[in-house]
Amino acid sequence: MKRTLTSFLLVLLLVSCGSKKLNNETVLNPDGPDGLKGRIIPDEIRSSTEGSGKEVGNDIVFSTLEDIAVLMDYLASDELQGRGSGTKGIEMAAGFIEERLLSSGVEPYFMVFKDTLENFEGIAFNVVGVLEGTDPSLKNEYVVLGAHYDHLGIVSPENGDDIANGANDNASGTATVMELARYFGREKSNKRSLIFAFFSAEEKGLLGSRHLAKKLKAGGLDMYAMLNYEMVGVPMVEKDHLVYLTGYELSNMAQVSNSYAGGKVVGFLPQAKEFNLFKRSDNYAFHQEFNVPSQTYSTFDFTNFPYYHKVDDEPSEMDYGHMAHVVNKMIPIVEGIVNSPVKELKYN
């Protein structure tokens, strides 16, 4: 979802009245409308359910605003200097991701978590972990959960700021996959095996995902599906669903996702089809190599975030309550997909 969007966004910025700051102190109520700030969850409910994986109403409450803040405030901090591929900043981000995966009970997929890219001029690496499935047969099938963790690094200054922090793009997707790894690492409720993939050099032309997809294909991996997460840091505007799916019409992934979510969590965004976003994020390399459903969940709807590839893509512009809500809604979706007795996801 990259440079081909720039001209559209420049027009958007000219007509935009500016970003509406979202209140990061507001926690989404599971009973509130998807994609919108809800009422504050009473403290007694929050204290009894935070990080527990328990259900409130129909929703799992696992990830919280505070959990998201720990991840985002570091990944999108000035200390990491915009996480440019091949820089010290992204190496620090990789170390942070690696430590969190280890503490979640996730093991390296290869000998170590860091897998050096063969298609990048310089030194860059993906971070790749695996959680073996619990079913003796299904564990030989894999579902990849992915997000790119790189951004632009240091850019031309704007108002004295030259760090492109990349909070929405894509610390938000990275934090989402990290939280899913923490959940499944603790619960071990996945019958199929899960690969947690964090891609570098996405901003250089989807290089990290291309490298990994080719490597996994050459290794004979039986991949069932690839679920990618990109730009999920702020809620969509006036939509009847929480996230949209790129390539919506190409498969039954949205319908299967909603069946496990128990409602319309995943929907269609016309602009995603218009700008062919299916081919513009890290899902696409897996589609090319494996020809299995490989698609991206996102909440960037072309109206809700005017700081794409700008230095103002800062943690302060994110809605951590919304992000926790996305994680909690995705848990039953991923759980259903990895535990289905047959490969129900299909391209149309």
CSV table of C-alpha atoms in Angstrom, one decimal:
chain,number,residue,atom,x,y,z
A,1,MET,CA,0.0,0.0,0.0
A,2,LYS,CA,2.8,2.3,-0.8
A,3,ARG,CA,4.1,4.9,-3.3
A,4,THR,CA,1.3,4.5,-5.8
A,5,LEU,CA,-1.1,5.9,-3.2
A,6,THR,CA,0.9,9.1,-2.8
A,7,SER,CA,-0.8,11.2,-5.5
A,8,PHE,CA,-4.2,10.3,-4.1
A,9,LEU,CA,-3.1,11.2,-0.6
A,10,LEU,CA,-1.7,14.6,-1.7
A,11,VAL,CA,-5.2,15.5,-2.9
A,12,LEU,CA,-6.7,14.2,0.3
A,13,LEU,CA,-4.4,16.3,2.3
A,14,LEU,CA,-5.4,19.4,0.4
A,15,VAL,CA,-9.0,18.9,1.3
A,16,SER,CA,-8.5,17.5,4.8
A,17,CYS,CA,-9.3,19.6,7.8
A,18,GLY,CA,-6.6,17.8,9.7
A,19,SER,CA,-6.3,14.8,11.9
A,20,LYS,CA,-8.9,14.4,14.6
A,21,LYS,CA,-6.9,13.4,17.7
A,22,LEU,CA,-8.4,10.3,19.3
A,23,ASN,CA,-8.5,9.9,23.0
A,24,ASN,CA,-6.1,7.2,23.9
A,25,GLU,CA,-7.5,7.0,27.4
A,26,THR,CA,-10.8,5.6,26.0
A,27,VAL,CA,-11.1,1.8,26.1
A,28,LEU,CA,-13.4,0.3,23.6
A,29,ASN,CA,-16.5,-1.3,25.1
A,30,PRO,CA,-16.9,-4.8,23.6
A,31,ASP,CA,-20.6,-4.1,23.2
A,32,GLY,CA,-20.0,-0.8,21.4
A,33,PRO,CA,-20.0,-0.3,17.6
A,34,ASP,CA,-17.1,-1.8,15.7
A,35,GLY,CA,-14.5,0.7,14.5
A,36,LEU,CA,-15.8,3.5,16.8
A,37,LYS,CA,-14.8,4.6,20.2
A,38,GLY,CA,-17.2,3.1,22.7
A,39,ARG,CA,-18.0,3.8,26.3
A,40,ILE,CA,-15.3,3.3,28.8
A,41,ILE,CA,-15.2,-0.2,30.2
A,42,PRO,CA,-15.9,-0.1,34.0
A,43,ASP,CA,-12.7,-0.5,36.1
A,44,GLU,CA,-14.1,-3.6,37.8
A,45,ILE,CA,-14.6,-5.4,34.5
A,46,ARG,CA,-11.3,-4.3,33.1
A,47,SER,CA,-9.4,-5.4,36.3
A,48,SER,CA,-11.0,-8.8,36.2
A,49,THR,CA,-10.4,-9.5,32.5
A,50,GLU,CA,-7.2,-7.6,31.4
A,51,GLY,CA,-4.8,-10.0,29.8
A,52,SER,CA,-6.9,-13.0,30.8
A,53,GLY,CA,-8.4,-14.2,27.5
A,54,LYS,CA,-11.8,-14.2,29.2
A,55,GLU,CA,-14.9,-13.2,27.5
A,56,VAL,CA,-17.1,-10.1,28.1
A,57,GLY,CA,-20.3,-10.5,26.2
A,58,ASN,CA,-19.3,-12.1,22.9
A,59,ASP,CA,-15.8,-10.7,22.9
A,60,ILE,CA,-12.5,-12.1,24.1
A,61,VAL,CA,-10.7,-9.5,26.3
A,62,PHE,CA,-7.0,-10.3,26.0
A,63,SER,CA,-5.2,-7.3,24.6
A,64,THR,CA,-5.6,-3.9,26.4
A,65,LEU,CA,-4.7,-0.3,25.7
A,66,GLU,CA,-1.8,-0.7,28.1
A,67,ASP,CA,-0.5,-3.8,26.3
A,68,ILE,CA,-0.5,-1.9,23.0
A,69,ALA,CA,1.1,1.1,24.4
A,70,VAL,CA,4.2,-0.9,25.6
A,71,LEU,CA,4.7,-2.1,22.0
A,72,MET,CA,3.9,1.1,20.1
A,73,ASP,CA,5.7,3.5,22.3
A,74,TYR,CA,8.9,1.7,21.7
A,75,LEU,CA,8.5,0.6,18.1
A,76,ALA,CA,7.5,4.1,16.9
A,77,SER,CA,9.8,6.0,19.2
A,78,ASP,CA,12.4,8.5,18.1
A,79,GLU,CA,15.1,6.2,19.5
A,80,LEU,CA,14.5,3.8,16.6
A,81,GLN,CA,15.0,6.6,14.1
A,82,GLY,CA,12.2,5.5,11.8
A,83,ARG,CA,13.3,1.8,11.5
A,84,GLY,CA,14.9,2.2,8.1
A,85,SER,CA,16.0,-1.1,6.6
A,86,GLY,CA,19.7,-1.8,7.2
A,87,THR,CA,19.9,0.7,10.1
A,88,LYS,CA,20.7,0.4,13.8
A,89,GLY,CA,17.2,1.5,14.6
A,90,ILE,CA,15.5,-1.4,12.8
A,91,GLU,CA,18.1,-3.8,14.3
A,92,MET,CA,16.9,-2.6,17.8
A,93,ALA,CA,13.3,-3.1,16.7
A,94,ALA,CA,14.2,-6.7,15.6
A,95,GLY,CA,15.8,-7.4,19.0
A,96,PHE,CA,12.7,-6.1,20.8
A,97,ILE,CA,10.4,-8.3,18.7
A,98,GLU,CA,12.7,-11.3,19.3
A,99,GLU,CA,12.7,-10.9,23.0
A,100,ARG,CA,8.9,-10.6,23.1
A,101,LEU,CA,8.5,-13.7,21.0
A,102,LEU,CA,10.7,-15.7,23.3
A,103,SER,CA,8.8,-14.5,26.3
A,104,SER,CA,5.6,-15.6,24.6
A,105,GLY,CA,6.8,-19.1,24.1
A,106,VAL,CA,7.4,-18.7,20.3
A,107,GLU,CA,10.5,-20.4,18.9
A,108,PRO,CA,12.7,-19.4,15.9
A,109,TYR,CA,11.5,-20.8,12.6
A,110,PHE,CA,15.0,-21.1,11.3
A,111,MET,CA,18.1,-21.6,13.5
A,112,VAL,CA,17.6,-18.1,14.9
A,113,PHE,CA,14.8,-15.6,14.7
A,114,LYS,CA,16.7,-13.2,12.3
A,115,ASP,CA,16.7,-14.4,8.7
A,116,THR,CA,19.0,-12.3,6.5
A,117,LEU,CA,17.5,-11.0,3.2
A,118,GLU,CA,19.3,-12.2,0.1
A,119,ASN,CA,17.6,-9.6,-2.1
A,120,PHE,CA,18.6,-6.4,-0.2
A,121,GLU,CA,21.7,-4.4,-0.9
A,122,GLY,CA,23.2,-4.2,2.6
A,123,ILE,CA,22.2,-6.1,5.7
A,124,ALA,CA,18.6,-6.5,6.6
A,125,PHE,CA,16.6,-9.4,8.1
A,126,ASN,CA,13.1,-10.6,8.7
A,127,VAL,CA,12.2,-11.9,12.2
A,128,VAL,CA,10.4,-15.2,11.9
A,129,GLY,CA,9.0,-17.3,14.7
A,130,VAL,CA,6.9,-20.5,14.8
A,131,LEU,CA,4.4,-22.1,17.2
A,132,GLU,CA,3.9,-25.7,16.5
A,133,GLY,CA,0.3,-26.9,16.2
A,134,THR,CA,-1.2,-29.2,18.7
A,135,ASP,CA,-2.9,-31.7,16.3
A,136,PRO,CA,-0.7,-34.6,15.2
A,137,SER,CA,-1.8,-34.2,11.6
A,138,LEU,CA,-2.9,-30.6,11.2
A,139,LYS,CA,0.4,-29.3,12.7
A,140,ASN,CA,2.1,-30.1,9.3
A,141,GLU,CA,0.0,-27.3,7.8
A,142,TYR,CA,0.9,-23.7,8.4
A,143,VAL,CA,-0.8,-20.3,8.7
A,144,VAL,CA,1.4,-17.3,8.4
A,145,LEU,CA,0.6,-14.1,10.3
A,146,GLY,CA,2.7,-11.2,9.0
A,147,ALA,CA,3.4,-7.5,9.1
A,148,HIS,CA,6.3,-5.4,8.0
A,149,TYR,CA,8.2,-3.7,10.8
A,150,ASP,CA,10.4,-1.4,8.7
A,151,HIS,CA,9.6,2.2,7.7
A,152,LEU,CA,11.3,5.1,6.0
A,153,GLY,CA,13.9,6.1,8.6
A,154,ILE,CA,15.3,9.6,8.3
A,155,VAL,CA,13.7,11.8,5.7
A,156,SER,CA,13.6,15.4,4.6
A,157,PRO,CA,12.8,17.6,7.6
A,158,GLU,CA,9.3,19.0,8.2
A,159,ASN,CA,9.0,21.6,10.9
A,160,GLY,CA,12.4,20.5,12.3
A,161,ASP,CA,11.4,16.8,12.5
A,162,ASP,CA,13.2,14.3,10.2
A,163,ILE,CA,12.2,11.0,11.8
A,164,ALA,CA,9.5,9.1,9.9
A,165,ASN,CA,8.4,7.1,13.0
A,166,GLY,CA,5.9,4.9,11.1
A,167,ALA,CA,3.4,4.4,13.9
A,168,ASN,CA,0.5,3.5,11.7
A,169,ASP,CA,2.8,2.3,8.9
A,170,ASN,CA,3.5,-0.2,10.2
A,171,ALA,CA,4.3,-0.4,13.9
A,172,SER,CA,0.5,-0.9,14.3
A,173,GLY,CA,0.5,-4.1,12.2
A,174,THR,CA,3.6,-5.3,13.9
A,175,ALA,CA,2.1,-4.8,17.4
A,176,THR,CA,-1.0,-6.7,16.3
A,177,VAL,CA,1.0,-9.7,15.2
A,178,MET,CA,3.1,-9.5,18.4
A,179,GLU,CA,-0.1,-9.6,20.5
A,180,LEU,CA,-1.5,-12.5,18.5
A,181,ALA,CA,1.8,-14.3,19.1
A,182,ARG,CA,1.5,-13.6,22.9
A,183,TYR,CA,-2.0,-15.0,22.9
A,184,PHE,CA,-1.4,-18.2,21.1
A,185,GLY,CA,2.0,-18.7,22.8
A,186,ARG,CA,0.1,-18.6,26.1
A,187,GLU,CA,-3.0,-20.5,25.2
A,188,LYS,CA,-1.5,-23.0,22.7
A,189,SER,CA,-4.9,-23.3,21.2
A,190,ASN,CA,-3.7,-23.7,17.5
A,191,LYS,CA,-4.1,-27.1,15.9
A,192,ARG,CA,-2.2,-26.0,12.8
A,193,SER,CA,1.2,-24.5,13.2
A,194,LEU,CA,1.6,-20.7,13.2
A,195,ILE,CA,4.4,-18.7,11.7
A,196,PHE,CA,4.8,-15.1,12.9
A,197,ALA,CA,6.7,-13.2,10.3
A,198,PHE,CA,7.9,-9.6,10.6
A,199,PHE,CA,9.2,-8.3,7.3
A,200,SER,CA,12.0,-5.8,6.6
A,201,ALA,CA,12.5,-3.8,3.4
A,202,GLU,CA,8.8,-3.6,2.6
A,203,GLU,CA,9.3,0.1,1.9
A,204,LYS,CA,12.1,-0.9,-0.6
A,205,GLY,CA,9.7,-3.0,-2.7
A,206,LEU,CA,8.2,-5.8,-0.6
A,207,LEU,CA,11.7,-7.4,-0.4
A,208,GLY,CA,11.3,-9.1,3.0
A,209,SER,CA,8.1,-10.9,2.1
A,210,ARG,CA,9.4,-11.9,-1.3
A,211,HIS,CA,12.5,-13.4,0.3
A,212,LEU,CA,10.6,-15.4,2.9
A,213,ALA,CA,7.9,-16.6,0.6
A,214,LYS,CA,10.4,-18.0,-1.9
A,215,LYS,CA,12.4,-19.5,1.0
A,216,LEU,CA,9.4,-21.3,2.5
A,217,LYS,CA,8.2,-22.5,-0.9
A,218,ALA,CA,11.7,-23.9,-1.7
A,219,GLY,CA,11.6,-25.7,1.7
A,220,GLY,CA,8.3,-27.5,0.8
A,221,LEU,CA,6.1,-25.7,3.4
A,222,ASP,CA,2.5,-26.8,3.3
A,223,MET,CA,1.0,-23.3,3.7
A,224,TYR,CA,-2.8,-23.0,4.2
A,225,ALA,CA,-3.1,-19.2,4.3
A,226,MET,CA,-1.3,-15.9,4.9
A,227,LEU,CA,-3.0,-13.2,7.0
A,228,ASN,CA,-1.2,-9.9,6.8
A,229,TYR,CA,-1.8,-6.8,9.0
A,230,GLU,CA,-1.0,-3.2,7.8
A,231,MET,CA,-2.0,0.2,9.1
A,232,VAL,CA,-4.5,-0.7,11.8
A,233,GLY,CA,-3.7,2.2,14.1
A,234,VAL,CA,-6.9,4.3,13.8
A,235,PRO,CA,-10.6,3.3,13.2
A,236,MET,CA,-12.3,3.8,9.9
A,237,VAL,CA,-14.9,6.5,9.5
A,238,GLU,CA,-18.6,5.7,9.2
A,239,LYS,CA,-18.1,2.1,8.2
A,240,ASP,CA,-20.3,-0.8,9.4
A,241,HIS,CA,-17.2,-3.1,9.9
A,242,LEU,CA,-14.0,-2.9,11.9
A,243,VAL,CA,-11.4,-3.8,9.3
A,244,TYR,CA,-11.4,-4.3,5.5
A,245,LEU,CA,-9.7,-7.0,3.5
A,246,THR,CA,-7.7,-6.4,0.4
A,247,GLY,CA,-8.7,-8.7,-2.4
A,248,TYR,CA,-12.1,-9.0,-0.7
A,249,GLU,CA,-13.8,-10.4,-3.8
A,250,LEU,CA,-11.0,-12.9,-4.6
A,251,SER,CA,-11.7,-15.4,-1.9
A,252,ASN,CA,-14.1,-16.3,0.9
A,253,MET,CA,-11.7,-15.1,3.6
A,254,ALA,CA,-14.0,-12.2,4.7
A,255,GLN,CA,-17.0,-14.5,5.0
A,256,VAL,CA,-15.0,-17.1,6.9
A,257,SER,CA,-13.5,-14.4,9.2
A,258,ASN,CA,-17.0,-13.1,10.0
A,259,SER,CA,-18.3,-16.5,10.7
A,260,TYR,CA,-15.7,-17.0,13.4
A,261,ALA,CA,-16.0,-13.4,14.7
A,262,GLY,CA,-19.8,-13.8,15.2
A,263,GLY,CA,-20.6,-10.6,13.2
A,264,LYS,CA,-19.5,-8.3,10.5
A,265,VAL,CA,-16.0,-7.5,11.6
A,266,VAL,CA,-14.4,-7.7,8.1
A,267,GLY,CA,-15.8,-5.8,5.2
A,268,PHE,CA,-15.1,-4.3,1.7
A,269,LEU,CA,-13.5,-1.0,1.0
A,270,PRO,CA,-14.0,0.2,-2.6
A,271,GLN,CA,-10.7,2.2,-2.7
A,272,ALA,CA,-8.8,-1.0,-1.8
A,273,LYS,CA,-10.1,-2.5,-5.1
A,274,GLU,CA,-9.7,0.7,-7.1
A,275,PHE,CA,-6.0,1.0,-6.1
A,276,ASN,CA,-5.4,-2.8,-6.2
A,277,LEU,CA,-4.0,-2.9,-2.7
A,278,PHE,CA,-4.1,-6.7,-2.9
A,279,LYS,CA,-0.8,-6.4,-4.8
A,280,ARG,CA,0.8,-3.7,-2.7
A,281,SER,CA,1.5,-5.3,0.6
A,282,ASP,CA,3.3,-8.3,1.9
A,283,ASN,CA,0.5,-10.8,1.3
A,284,TYR,CA,1.1,-10.7,-2.4
A,285,ALA,CA,4.4,-12.6,-2.5
A,286,PHE,CA,2.8,-15.5,-0.7
A,287,HIS,CA,-0.1,-15.4,-3.2
A,288,GLN,CA,2.4,-15.6,-6.0
A,289,GLU,CA,4.5,-18.4,-4.5
A,290,PHE,CA,1.8,-20.6,-3.0
A,291,ASN,CA,-1.5,-19.6,-4.7
A,292,VAL,CA,-3.4,-19.9,-1.4
A,293,PRO,CA,-5.6,-17.2,0.2
A,294,SER,CA,-3.1,-14.5,1.2
A,295,GLN,CA,-4.7,-11.1,2.1
A,296,THR,CA,-4.3,-8.0,4.2
A,297,TYR,CA,-6.4,-6.7,7.0
A,298,SER,CA,-6.3,-2.9,7.4
A,299,THR,CA,-8.2,0.1,8.8
A,300,PHE,CA,-6.6,2.9,6.7
A,301,ASP,CA,-9.6,4.0,4.7
A,302,PHE,CA,-8.1,7.1,2.8
A,303,THR,CA,-10.1,9.5,5.1
A,304,ASN,CA,-9.0,8.7,8.6
A,305,PHE,CA,-5.2,9.3,8.5
A,306,PRO,CA,-3.5,12.2,6.6
A,307,TYR,CA,0.0,11.4,7.6
A,308,TYR,CA,0.9,8.5,5.3
A,309,HIS,CA,4.7,8.6,4.8
A,310,LYS,CA,4.9,11.8,6.8
A,311,VAL,CA,7.0,12.6,9.9
A,312,ASP,CA,3.7,13.2,11.7
A,313,ASP,CA,2.9,9.4,11.7
A,314,GLU,CA,3.5,9.4,15.4
A,315,PRO,CA,2.3,7.3,18.3
A,316,SER,CA,0.3,10.3,19.5
A,317,GLU,CA,-1.9,10.0,16.4
A,318,MET,CA,-2.8,6.3,17.2
A,319,ASP,CA,-5.9,5.0,19.0
A,320,TYR,CA,-4.5,2.2,21.2
A,321,GLY,CA,-8.0,1.3,22.4
A,322,HIS,CA,-9.0,0.7,18.8
A,323,MET,CA,-5.9,-1.4,18.2
A,324,ALA,CA,-6.6,-3.6,21.2
A,325,HIS,CA,-10.1,-4.1,19.9
A,326,VAL,CA,-8.7,-5.2,16.6
A,327,VAL,CA,-6.5,-7.8,18.3
A,328,ASN,CA,-9.3,-9.1,20.4
A,329,LYS,CA,-11.6,-9.4,17.4
A,330,MET,CA,-8.9,-11.1,15.4
A,331,ILE,CA,-8.2,-13.8,18.0
A,332,PRO,CA,-11.4,-15.9,17.3
A,333,ILE,CA,-10.9,-15.4,13.6
A,334,VAL,CA,-7.3,-16.7,13.6
A,335,GLU,CA,-8.3,-19.5,16.1
A,336,GLY,CA,-11.1,-20.6,13.9
A,337,ILE,CA,-9.0,-20.7,10.8
A,338,VAL,CA,-6.1,-22.6,12.3
A,339,ASN,CA,-8.4,-25.1,14.0
A,340,SER,CA,-10.9,-25.9,11.2
A,341,PRO,CA,-10.7,-29.6,10.3
A,342,VAL,CA,-10.5,-28.9,6.6
A,343,LYS,CA,-8.9,-26.1,4.5
A,344,GLU,CA,-12.1,-24.0,4.2
A,345,LEU,CA,-10.4,-20.8,2.9
A,346,LYS,CA,-10.6,-20.8,-0.9
A,347,TYR,CA,-9.9,-18.5,-3.8
A,348,ASN,CA,-13.1,-17.9,-5.8
